Amino acid sequence: MNSPQAMIFSSSSSLISFLFYGLAITCLSSAAVSASYGGNETDYHALLSFKSMITHDPYKVLTSWNHSFHFCDWSGISCGKQHKRVTVLRLDSQGLEGSLSPHVGNLSFLRALGLWNNNFQGTIPHELGRLSRIRILYLDTNKFSGVIPTNLSGCSNLEEIYLNLNNLAGSIPKEMSLLWKLAHLVIEDNKLTGGIPPFMGNITSMESFSAAGNPLSGSIPDTLGLWKSLREFDSGECNLYGNIPPSIFNLSLLVNFSVPVNHLAGNLPSEIGNQLPNLELLQLWGNKLTGVLPPSLSNCSKLLTLEMGDNNFRRKLTIDFSKLRDITDIHIDSNNFHVRDEADDMRFIGSLKNCTIIRTLELSYCSFVGVLPISIGNLSDQLTFLNLVGLTALYLGLNRFNGKIPTTIGKLQNLQILGLDGNQFSGPIPDAIGNLSLLTKLYLYSNKLEGHIPSSIGNCTKLTVFSLADNRLSGKIPKQIIQLPSLSIGLDLSQNSLSGSIPSDIKDLKMLNILDLSYNNLSGTVTSSLGECVSLTMLNLRGNQFQGIIPSSISSLRGLEVLDMSQNNLSGKIPQFFDKRFSLEFLNLSFNDFEGEVPVVGVFANASAFSVLGNNRLCGGLVTLELPKCKEKGKTHSQPSQSVGNERFLKVSYNELLKATDGFSAENLIGEGGFSSVYKGILDANDDRFVAIKVLHLLNRGAHKSFVAECEHANIRHRNVEDNNFISSTDFLQ
Ligand SMILES: *[C@@H]1O[C@H](CO)[C@@H](O)[C@H](O)[C@H]1NC(C)=O
Ligand SMILES: *[C@@H]1O[C@H](CO)[C@@H](O)[C@H](O)[C@H]1NC(C)=O
Ligand SMILES: *[C@@H]1O[C@H](CO)[C@@H](O)[C@H](O)[C@H]1NC(C)=O
Ligand SMILES: *[C@@H]1O[C@H](CO)[C@@H](O)[C@H](O)[C@H]1NC(C)=O
Ligand SMILES: *[C@@H]1O[C@H](CO)[C@@H](O)[C@H](O)[C@H]1NC(C)=O
Ligand SMILES: *[C@@H]1O[C@H](CO)[C@@H](O)[C@H](O)[C@H]1NC(C)=O
Ligand SMILES: *[C@@H]1O[C@H](CO)[C@@H](O)[C@H](O)[C@H]1NC(C)=O
Ligand SMILES: *[C@@H]1O[C@H](CO)[C@@H](O)[C@H](O)[C@H]1NC(C)=O
Ligand SMILES: *[C@@H]1O[C@H](CO)[C@@H](O)[C@H](O)[C@H]1NC(C)=O
Ligand SMILES: *[C@@H]1O[C@H](CO)[C@@H](O)[C@H](O)[C@H]1NC(C)=O
Ligand SMILES: *[C@@H]1O[C@H](CO)[C@@H](O)[C@H](O)[C@H]1NC(C)=O
Ligand SMILES: *[C@@H]1O[C@H](CO)[C@@H](O)[C@H](O)[C@H]1NC(C)=O
């Protein structure tokens, strides 16, 4: 029986096991078994079938699957030492494309099948249900479609099933409840429907269950209270309804309980914190839970993350955080914790003083009433804030805080996001705010702040968005603010009593998208240096006392979508440059003193896209304006601009950008800052000029309603910002 092939095999593998195997075959098998697989032909054929259904193998991992070797030595294969049957087939992250051969169901000694992070498509074969010895099945991060085969229930030794990140549909087969050894079932991010079958409660070995991101619907079955070993339950965004059954709170080993963004209702049991003493993650935000936030949570001393925002919790917040020393994130925003006639809803803040590693404290939109803080409170000699120095985000927006912003806020050196908007803060903005040099987002809008804008804000050199709108601020716009080149999302100083002119240093704001100076007492001419703010998409100067003409430099702002100069004292002719090369969607020049002919091209061609009302010396324009005819004086109207020539106006979709940059690949990354990355790419296959594509990184979570919403809305579209093919896109939120 010794063939040359067998010699090769025996020299490259264990001679002893070969002999053993050769003997076994000689004794037991009457079939003419080729020594090339020197073992079980069923396994051999199953593997060949597996290989034959792989259509792409970029790393050539399957080339070793050839006659020169026994299949036990093929890459990704492990065999039992004695019987030489395949026990492990593991080829994760190999870029494999193709479908999964049903013959794999013949590998009857298989204990682990690991094919995660490839591009398998097609269905998961029912034949896998024959793998009675399999314990581990990792098929996640592929493109499997179809259903979870009911026959998997035949794999009675399965302990771990990972099917997450595929395109599986249909329901979770109730037969799965027969898998009495199953401990980990991970089916996140598929398209599964039909609820969580109550039968699943029978799998009492379950330790972690993750189904997040499936449109499952239905309620959480109370039979899951039988999962006594459960440590992790993760079913966010599953369209779940009803109450959380009380039996769940009996699972005292639970570490992570995460069901955000569902429709869960009802109260939490008052003893939750005593029933679940091991909780590290409690994530219930975005539901319809009501009642009080149970004070027993004060006993969850292992808690790291508490996310209860966006529910209907009410009544006074009485959680004592002093035992929660490891907590890093608290989000309880968008609930109603105010109690009528209570002057101070904020006493709980004092108990945070032992939480020395807290990073995020989100308390916005909670109807809190009180002085900030009342126990962060008497701040001047106050130590409480000091112990919160790790805070990176503090949201207190949309409450009813009053009094001054404490100067000790300057001690929160790590703050990156500060939201105090929508309260009743009064008095000056403390100079100490300039101490917060890591701030990227500062929201102070809609308060009663007065006095000057402190020039120390010029020290916040990472600010990307700053809103002071709707306060009572006066004095000039400090040039230190408009010298912050980091401002990229927006600068909103509207609805105050600011005076003086726009400093010409405004030209430094080259990344700025939105500039709103409306409704102040600003005066002087509209500085021509605004023309250097080439990223502007919205410029609002409405309701000031600007005079003079619209500077011709504005013609450089090709990305402008909204330009509002109404209610000023501007005069002169309406410039001809708002033509097709502009992406203007709305232009408001009303209530000024413009004269001469209203153009009819570009934005002026669409009566609903502009307004010139209240300018008594205008003529011409669209007929619908009902303005007097202009005196014919050498028909100069709509003279095409000199430079139309080869300028290309780019409007591109996100998909085109994706293609141009090869999926924003690292190779195309040509620059990266804290707030944006710049990629190069080729947009048009027939035109090999490179374009630069700027991607702003906006923090989505916790984004503040009005102003930010406006900024982010305005940023969704793509536009050409400069003649040198510079495109800005924020579709790619990070
Ligand atoms: C290989 O395994 C199959 C299934 O376990 C069995 O039916 C067959 O007899 C085996 N063949 C050899 C040559 O061992
Ligand atoms: C068999 O696999 C080995 C190892 O990958 C490789 O070097 C050899 O070229 C392969 N032989 C054939 C015939 O493909
Ligand atoms: C293995 O599986 C395939 C498909 O499920 C089947 O057709 C074949 O007969 C099985 N048995 C052997 C020995 O290959
Ligand atoms: C699926 O399981 C059923 C019942 O055990 C069995 O009759 C059927 O042959 C199995 N199908 C496959 C493809 O193994
Ligand atoms: C699961 O448990 C229920 C009781 O909760 C029992 O009636 C049912 O027969 C069991 N189902 C299976 C498939 O084991
Ligand atoms: C809980 O979730 C965190 C991350 O969210 C994870 O690192 C940790 O392993 C989980 N713990 C358990 C017991 O599942
Ligand atoms: C919780 O567990 C206790 C003790 O095992 C049991 O008596 C009680 O009925 C359980 N409660 C629920 C709601 O399942
Ligand atoms: C916290 O636990 C202690 C000790 O078990 C208990 O006495 C106390 O009532 C609990 N606190 C709350 C608010 O449930
Ligand atoms: C809070 O910290 C202080 C000082 O480290 C300590 O004395 C106190 O016992 C702590 N409180 C709690 C409830 O852990
Ligand atoms: C300041 O603290 C003292 C004692 O802690 C308290 O009595 C007082 O009400 C606090 N005042 C304010 C305005 O918070
Ligand atoms: C600014 O930060 C420094 C360093 O932490 C600190 O010593 C100083 O007191 C802070 N100033 C203000 C006004 O908060
Ligand atoms: C701002 O920075 C300057 C120069 O670094 C420094 O002198 C000043 O104290 C800082 N102001 C604040 C309020 O931090």
XYZ file of N, CA and C in Angstrom, residues 9 18 21-22 25 29 33-44 70-72 83-85:
72
model
N 3.673 11.835 2.523
C 2.848 12.115 3.685
C 3.548 11.718 4.967
N 0.647 7.579 11.046
C 0.364 7.077 9.713
C 0.254 5.555 9.737
N -2.815 4.441 11.266
C -3.966 4.643 10.417
C -3.993 3.675 9.249
N -2.793 3.490 8.681
C -2.686 2.536 7.578
C -3.180 1.163 8.006
N -6.932 0.980 8.365
C -7.631 0.874 7.084
C -7.496 -0.535 6.522
N -11.218 -1.759 6.351
C -11.904 -1.297 5.161
C -11.620 -2.215 3.982
N -8.987 2.534 -0.492
C -8.854 3.904 -0.005
C -7.520 4.465 -0.443
N -7.551 5.560 -1.084
C -6.302 6.175 -1.507
C -5.545 6.688 -0.303
N -4.263 6.421 -0.282
C -3.448 6.865 0.835
C -3.341 8.382 0.872
N -3.681 9.044 -0.201
C -3.535 10.498 -0.209
C -4.366 11.148 0.878
N -5.497 10.566 1.224
C -6.205 11.122 2.375
C -6.082 10.214 3.572
N -5.444 9.093 3.342
C -5.005 8.231 4.431
C -5.964 8.112 5.592
N -7.239 8.392 5.397
C -8.127 8.369 6.543
C -9.544 8.264 6.064
N -10.426 8.983 6.728
C -11.824 8.784 6.428
C -12.227 9.488 5.145
N -12.719 8.726 4.230
C -13.043 9.320 2.933
C -14.217 10.281 3.024
N -15.084 10.065 3.966
C -16.229 10.972 4.099
C -15.747 12.373 4.455
N -14.851 12.438 5.412
C -14.300 13.735 5.792
C -13.576 14.364 4.609
N -12.803 13.524 3.940
C -12.037 14.014 2.795
C -12.955 14.605 1.735
N -2.001 15.095 3.979
C -3.194 14.532 4.588
C -4.102 15.690 4.992
N -5.380 15.499 4.847
C -6.277 16.636 5.136
C -6.140 17.146 6.569
N -5.645 16.311 7.455
C -5.464 16.781 8.834
C -4.396 17.877 8.904
N -8.024 9.077 15.937
C -8.877 8.594 14.843
C -8.703 9.382 13.558
N -7.971 10.474 13.593
C -7.715 11.253 12.384
C -8.997 11.699 11.685
N -9.955 12.067 12.486
C -11.174 12.641 11.908
C -11.165 14.138 12.210
